[in-house]
XYZ file of C-alpha atoms in Angstrom:
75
model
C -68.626 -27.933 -53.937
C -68.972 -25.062 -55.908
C -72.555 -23.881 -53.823
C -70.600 -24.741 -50.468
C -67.574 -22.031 -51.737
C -70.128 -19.662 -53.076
C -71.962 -19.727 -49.923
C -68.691 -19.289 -47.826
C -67.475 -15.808 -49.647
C -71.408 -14.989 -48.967
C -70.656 -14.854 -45.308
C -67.938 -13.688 -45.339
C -68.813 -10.950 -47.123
C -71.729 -10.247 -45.078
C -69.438 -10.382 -42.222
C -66.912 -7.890 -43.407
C -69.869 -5.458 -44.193
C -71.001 -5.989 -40.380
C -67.221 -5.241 -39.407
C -67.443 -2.243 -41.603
C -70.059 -1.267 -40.199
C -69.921 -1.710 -36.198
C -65.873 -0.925 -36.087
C -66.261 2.943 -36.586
C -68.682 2.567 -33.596
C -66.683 1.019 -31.194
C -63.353 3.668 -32.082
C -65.874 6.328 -31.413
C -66.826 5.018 -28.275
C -63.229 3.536 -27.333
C -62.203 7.370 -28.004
C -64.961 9.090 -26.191
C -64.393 6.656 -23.036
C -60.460 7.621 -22.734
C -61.740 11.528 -23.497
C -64.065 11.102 -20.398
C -61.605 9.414 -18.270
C -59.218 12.098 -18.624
C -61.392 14.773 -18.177
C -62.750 13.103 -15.122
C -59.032 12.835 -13.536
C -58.500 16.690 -14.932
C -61.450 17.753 -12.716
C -60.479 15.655 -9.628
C -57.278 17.170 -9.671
C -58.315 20.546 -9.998
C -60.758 19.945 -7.441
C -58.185 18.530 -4.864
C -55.812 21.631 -5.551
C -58.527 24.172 -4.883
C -59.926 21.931 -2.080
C -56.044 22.234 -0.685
C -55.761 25.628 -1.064
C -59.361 26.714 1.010
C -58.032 24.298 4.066
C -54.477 26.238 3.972
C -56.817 29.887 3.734
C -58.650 28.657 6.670
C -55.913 27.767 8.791
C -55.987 30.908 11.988
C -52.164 31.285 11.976
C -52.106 32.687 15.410
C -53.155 29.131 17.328
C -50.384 27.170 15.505
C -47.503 26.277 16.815
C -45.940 23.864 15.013
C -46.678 22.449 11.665
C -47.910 18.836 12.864
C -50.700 20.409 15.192
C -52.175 21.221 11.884
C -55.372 19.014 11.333
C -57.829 18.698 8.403
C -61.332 20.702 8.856
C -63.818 19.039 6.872
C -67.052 20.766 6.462
């Protein structure tokens, strides 16, 4: 009985070592993913503001009559 309880703190401390181990890994990369994602959503925003502002700069004021004959140019 006493091998079998011997045995049991063995793996467990093994597996607190492997926690100690791989858990500053996965914050890092838990961390780094939410960093990405909101630099990603940063940079499609500023891209669909400038994006917005070039169609408005492009519009030729003279043809428009009202604002609903005002259509999207892509290029």
């Amino acid at each position: 009985m006493e091998k079998f309880k011997r045995l049991k703190n063995e793996d467990a401390e093994k597996s607190l070592n492997v926690v100690r181990e791989v858990f500053p890994h996965l914050i890092a990369r838990n961390l780094l993913h939410r960093v990405s994602s909101n630099l990603f959503m940063a940079s499609a925003v500023v891209y669909g503001f400038i994006d917005g502002i070039c169609v408005v700069k492009d519009i030729d004021r003279k043809s428009v009559k009202t604002p609903q004959s005002v259509e999207r140019r892509r290029s």
